[in-house]
Amino acid sequence: MGVVPLKEIVDRAQRDRYGVAAINIVNDLTLESVLAAAVERRSPIIVQTSVKTVKSIGSDVLMAMWRAMTAGIEVPVCLHLDHCPERAVITECLDKGWNSVLFDASTMPVEENLRQTIEVVAEARAHGAHVEGEIEAIKGVEDDVGSDEESRRQSLEVSVHFVETSGVDVFAPSIGNAHGVYSAEPHLDGQRVTDIVAATGVPIALHGGTGMTDEQFTDLIARGCAKVNVSTALKVTYMQSNLAFLRETEERGKWDPPSLFRHVSADVTAMAAGYVDRFGSAGRAW
Ligand code: 13P
């Protein structure tokens, strides 16, 4: 199938009530490993980059990696810019060919957020790209974006008005979820997802996937969460896998970088495949 628009992936997922993993990659190895999981499981997948990753690697290099690694790929994939408060970075990524962006204006008053999101949607449409919107910050700082304070949830009326007026393709409400590692099992407001989906039909992005239970995933996906974001789990898997292999390498005294890459890549692929299985998207490639 190859690279497809975000909307194609999330609309099908929401219609058939499965979730598609949206995994933040941090470099070439993690990109390759996440794509390998999608191919192995015959699943659609959404690859995400944070603004920090875009700035550290550069949009040209990231896009060249993406194009090279997805050429001829047989499962539906798309490239998404995660939480981006900076309009210039949104424009840069859309110009370079990202399939979708999350314009994160959640620190702005809702009216100003709405005004700017309408502009971002128009800009994305000119590129055939899609937009995720949010009006409340998801708790937790991730790659330098966000806050540890939980923001006030807006009413259903305000949320529905934002979705309908802005024209966003995916909406990310705050439901008690958070980025990073949960210190205790989160209490998630599934009813809010049900209410927003019933009123708007828009697919929901579930943020803060790392640390949620299988029951929570199953329940929220059934309510209409079609895009399930995972970032911290990849970072932890990537670094712990490197650490374990390097400790062993030090003991054995045999320093062979390609063996390290193979080891870490296998662990990252297994982690991503695990989420694909848990979200019910294995075998859903078209
Ligand atoms: P985690 O880091 O908790 O997995 O959350 C990822 C996320 O929501 C990215 O936007």
Coordinates of C-alpha atoms and ligand atoms in Angstrom, one line a residue:
M1 CA 0.0 0.0 0.0
G2 CA 2.7 2.5 1.0
V3 CA 2.4 6.1 2.3
V4 CA -1.2 7.2 2.7
P5 CA -2.9 10.2 4.2
L6 CA -3.5 10.1 8.0
K7 CA -7.3 10.4 7.5
E8 CA -7.4 7.2 5.5
I9 CA -5.7 5.3 8.3
V10 CA -7.7 6.7 11.2
D11 CA -11.2 6.8 9.5
R12 CA -11.0 3.0 8.8
A13 CA -9.7 2.3 12.2
Q14 CA -12.5 4.2 13.9
R15 CA -15.1 2.6 11.6
D16 CA -13.9 -0.9 12.4
R17 CA -13.0 -0.1 16.0
Y18 CA -9.3 -1.0 16.2
G19 CA -6.4 1.4 17.2
V20 CA -3.4 2.3 15.1
A21 CA -0.2 2.8 17.0
A22 CA 1.3 6.2 16.5
I23 CA 4.9 5.8 17.6
N24 CA 7.5 8.5 18.1
I25 CA 10.8 7.6 16.5
V26 CA 14.1 9.3 17.5
N27 CA 16.5 8.3 14.7
D28 CA 17.0 6.1 11.6
L29 CA 17.3 2.8 13.6
T30 CA 14.0 3.4 15.5
L31 CA 12.2 4.5 12.3
E32 CA 13.4 1.3 10.5
S33 CA 12.5 -0.9 13.5
V34 CA 8.9 0.5 13.8
L35 CA 8.3 0.1 10.1
A36 CA 9.5 -3.4 10.4
A37 CA 6.9 -4.2 13.1
A38 CA 4.1 -2.9 10.8
V39 CA 5.3 -5.0 7.9
E40 CA 5.8 -8.1 10.2
R41 CA 2.2 -7.7 11.6
R42 CA 0.6 -6.6 8.3
S43 CA -0.7 -3.5 10.1
P44 CA -1.1 0.2 9.3
I45 CA 1.2 2.4 11.4
I46 CA 1.6 6.1 12.1
V47 CA 5.2 7.3 12.6
Q48 CA 5.6 10.4 14.6
T49 CA 8.4 12.9 15.1
S50 CA 8.5 15.4 17.9
V51 CA 9.6 19.0 17.2
K52 CA 12.8 18.1 19.1
T53 CA 13.6 15.3 16.7
V54 CA 12.8 17.5 13.7
K55 CA 15.2 20.1 15.0
S56 CA 18.0 17.6 16.0
I57 CA 18.0 15.6 12.8
G58 CA 16.7 18.2 10.3
S59 CA 13.5 17.9 8.2
D60 CA 15.4 17.2 5.0
V61 CA 17.3 14.3 6.4
L62 CA 14.2 12.9 8.2
M63 CA 12.2 13.1 5.0
A64 CA 15.0 11.5 3.0
M65 CA 15.1 8.6 5.5
W66 CA 11.3 8.3 5.5
R67 CA 11.2 8.2 1.7
A68 CA 14.0 5.7 1.4
M69 CA 12.6 3.4 4.1
T70 CA 9.0 3.5 2.9
A71 CA 9.7 3.0 -0.8
G72 CA 7.9 -0.1 -1.9
I73 CA 6.5 -0.8 1.6
E74 CA 3.4 -2.9 1.5
V75 CA 1.5 -1.7 4.5
P76 CA -0.2 1.7 4.9
V77 CA 2.0 4.2 6.8
C78 CA 2.1 7.9 7.3
L79 CA 4.4 10.5 8.9
H80 CA 3.0 12.8 11.5
L81 CA 4.4 15.8 13.4
D82 CA 3.6 15.4 17.1
H83 CA 2.7 18.3 19.4
C84 CA 3.9 21.4 17.6
P85 CA 3.2 24.8 19.0
E86 CA 5.5 26.5 16.4
R87 CA 3.8 27.6 13.2
A88 CA 7.1 27.8 11.4
V89 CA 7.9 24.1 12.1
I90 CA 4.4 23.2 10.9
T91 CA 5.0 25.0 7.6
E92 CA 8.4 23.5 7.2
C93 CA 7.2 19.9 7.8
L94 CA 4.1 20.4 5.5
D95 CA 6.4 21.8 2.8
K96 CA 8.7 18.8 3.1
G97 CA 5.9 16.3 2.8
W98 CA 4.8 15.2 6.3
N99 CA 1.3 13.7 6.0
S100 CA -0.1 15.4 9.0
V101 CA 0.6 17.6 12.0
L102 CA -0.7 18.1 15.5
F103 CA -1.0 21.9 16.0
D104 CA -0.6 22.2 19.7
A105 CA -2.0 25.6 20.7
S106 CA -3.4 24.2 23.9
T107 CA -1.8 27.0 26.0
M108 CA -3.8 29.6 24.1
P109 CA -7.3 30.7 24.9
V110 CA -9.7 28.4 22.9
E111 CA -10.9 31.2 20.6
E112 CA -7.3 32.0 19.5
N113 CA -6.4 28.3 19.2
L114 CA -9.5 27.9 17.0
R115 CA -8.6 30.9 14.8
Q116 CA -5.0 29.6 14.2
T117 CA -6.1 25.9 13.8
I118 CA -8.4 27.0 11.0
E119 CA -5.4 28.6 9.3
V120 CA -3.3 25.4 9.9
V121 CA -6.1 23.2 8.4
A122 CA -6.2 25.4 5.3
E123 CA -2.4 25.2 5.0
A124 CA -2.4 21.4 5.4
R125 CA -5.2 21.0 2.9
A126 CA -3.1 22.8 0.3
H127 CA -0.6 20.0 0.7
G128 CA -3.2 17.2 0.9
A129 CA -2.3 16.8 4.5
H130 CA -4.3 16.4 7.7
V131 CA -4.5 18.0 11.1
E132 CA -4.9 16.9 14.7
G133 CA -6.2 19.5 17.1
E134 CA -6.3 19.9 20.9
I135 CA -7.7 22.4 23.3
E136 CA -6.3 21.2 26.6
A137 CA -2.7 20.4 27.3
I138 CA -2.1 16.7 27.9
K139 CA -0.3 16.5 31.2
G140 CA 3.5 15.9 31.2
V141 CA 6.5 17.4 29.4
E142 CA 7.6 15.4 26.4
D143 CA 10.6 16.4 24.3
D144 CA 10.5 19.9 25.9
V145 CA 6.8 20.5 25.0
G146 CA 4.0 20.6 27.6
S147 CA 3.6 21.1 31.4
D148 CA 3.3 19.0 34.5
E149 CA 0.1 20.8 35.5
E150 CA -3.1 19.1 34.4
S151 CA -5.1 21.7 32.4
R152 CA -8.8 22.4 32.9
R153 CA -11.0 20.2 30.6
Q154 CA -13.3 22.2 28.4
S155 CA -17.0 21.5 28.2
L156 CA -18.5 19.1 25.6
E157 CA -20.1 22.1 23.9
V158 CA -16.7 23.9 23.5
S159 CA -15.0 20.7 22.3
V160 CA -17.7 20.0 19.7
H161 CA -17.7 23.6 18.5
F162 CA -13.9 23.5 18.1
V163 CA -13.9 20.2 16.2
E164 CA -16.7 21.3 13.9
T165 CA -15.5 24.8 13.2
S166 CA -11.8 24.1 12.8
G167 CA -12.3 21.1 10.5
V168 CA -9.6 19.1 12.3
D169 CA -9.4 15.4 11.1
V170 CA -8.4 14.0 14.5
F171 CA -9.0 15.4 18.0
A172 CA -7.0 14.9 21.2
P173 CA -9.0 15.5 24.3
S174 CA -7.6 15.4 27.8
I175 CA -9.2 12.5 29.6
G176 CA -6.9 12.1 32.6
N177 CA -4.1 10.7 30.4
A178 CA -0.5 12.0 30.7
H179 CA 2.8 11.8 28.8
G180 CA 5.7 9.8 30.4
V181 CA 5.6 7.1 33.0
Y182 CA 2.4 6.9 35.2
S183 CA 3.1 6.8 38.9
A184 CA -0.3 5.1 39.5
E185 CA -2.9 3.6 37.1
P186 CA -4.6 6.7 35.6
H187 CA -8.4 7.2 35.9
L188 CA -9.5 7.8 32.3
D189 CA -12.7 9.5 31.3
G190 CA -13.9 7.2 28.6
Q191 CA -17.4 8.8 28.6
R192 CA -15.8 12.0 27.3
V193 CA -14.5 10.1 24.3
T194 CA -17.9 8.5 23.7
D195 CA -19.6 11.9 23.9
I196 CA -17.2 13.7 21.5
V197 CA -17.4 10.9 19.0
A198 CA -21.2 10.7 19.2
A199 CA -21.5 14.5 18.6
T200 CA -18.8 14.9 15.9
G201 CA -17.8 11.5 14.5
V202 CA -14.2 12.6 14.6
P203 CA -11.5 9.9 15.3
I204 CA -9.9 10.5 18.7
A205 CA -6.1 10.5 19.4
L206 CA -5.3 8.8 22.7
H207 CA -2.1 10.3 24.1
G208 CA 0.0 9.0 26.8
G209 CA -0.2 5.3 25.7
T210 CA 2.9 4.2 27.7
G211 CA 1.7 2.5 30.9
M212 CA -2.0 2.1 30.1
T213 CA -3.5 -1.3 30.7
D214 CA -4.9 -3.6 28.1
E215 CA -8.4 -3.1 29.5
Q216 CA -8.0 0.7 29.1
F217 CA -6.8 0.4 25.5
T218 CA -9.7 -2.0 24.6
D219 CA -12.3 0.2 26.2
L220 CA -11.0 3.5 24.7
I221 CA -10.5 2.0 21.2
A222 CA -14.1 0.7 21.3
R223 CA -15.3 4.2 22.1
G224 CA -13.5 5.7 19.1
C225 CA -9.8 6.2 19.9
A226 CA -8.4 5.3 16.5
K227 CA -4.8 6.7 17.0
V228 CA -2.9 5.6 20.1
N229 CA 0.3 7.5 20.8
V230 CA 3.3 5.8 22.3
S231 CA 6.6 7.6 22.9
T232 CA 8.1 6.9 26.3
A233 CA 8.0 3.1 25.8
L234 CA 10.2 3.4 22.7
K235 CA 12.7 5.7 24.5
V236 CA 12.9 3.3 27.4
T237 CA 13.2 0.2 25.2
Y238 CA 15.8 1.8 23.0
M239 CA 18.0 3.0 25.9
Q240 CA 17.7 -0.1 28.0
S241 CA 18.4 -2.4 25.1
N242 CA 21.6 -0.4 24.3
L243 CA 22.6 -0.5 28.0
A244 CA 22.1 -4.2 28.4
F245 CA 24.0 -5.0 25.2
L246 CA 26.9 -2.6 26.0
R247 CA 27.3 -4.0 29.5
E248 CA 27.6 -7.5 28.0
T249 CA 30.0 -6.2 25.3
E250 CA 32.2 -4.7 28.0
E251 CA 32.4 -8.1 29.8
R252 CA 33.2 -9.9 26.6
G253 CA 35.5 -7.2 25.2
K254 CA 34.1 -7.6 21.6
W255 CA 33.1 -4.2 20.2
D256 CA 31.0 -4.7 17.0
P257 CA 28.6 -1.8 16.3
P258 CA 26.4 -3.8 13.8
S259 CA 25.7 -6.4 16.5
L260 CA 24.5 -3.6 18.8
F261 CA 22.3 -2.2 16.1
R262 CA 20.7 -5.6 15.3
H263 CA 20.1 -6.2 19.0
V264 CA 18.5 -2.9 19.7
S265 CA 16.5 -3.0 16.4
A266 CA 15.0 -6.4 17.3
D267 CA 13.9 -5.1 20.8
V268 CA 12.3 -1.9 19.3
T269 CA 10.5 -4.0 16.6
A270 CA 9.2 -6.4 19.3
M271 CA 8.0 -3.4 21.4
A272 CA 6.2 -1.8 18.5
A273 CA 4.7 -5.2 17.4
G274 CA 3.4 -5.7 21.0
Y275 CA 1.4 -2.5 20.8
V276 CA 0.1 -3.4 17.3
D277 CA -1.2 -6.7 18.7
R278 CA -2.7 -5.0 21.8
F279 CA -4.5 -2.4 19.7
G280 CA -6.0 -5.0 17.3
S281 CA -4.5 -3.6 14.1
A282 CA -2.5 -6.7 13.1
G283 CA -3.7 -8.1 9.7
R284 CA -5.6 -4.8 9.0
A285 CA -3.3 -3.6 6.2
W286 CA -5.1 -3.1 2.9
Ligands
13P1 P1 3.8 8.5 26.1 O1 5.2 9.1 26.1 O2 3.2 8.5 27.5 O3 3.8 7.1 25.5 O4 2.8 9.4 25.3 C1 3.1 9.6 23.9 C2 2.3 10.7 23.3 O5 1.2 10.9 23.7 C3 2.9 11.5 22.3 O6 2.2 12.5 21.9

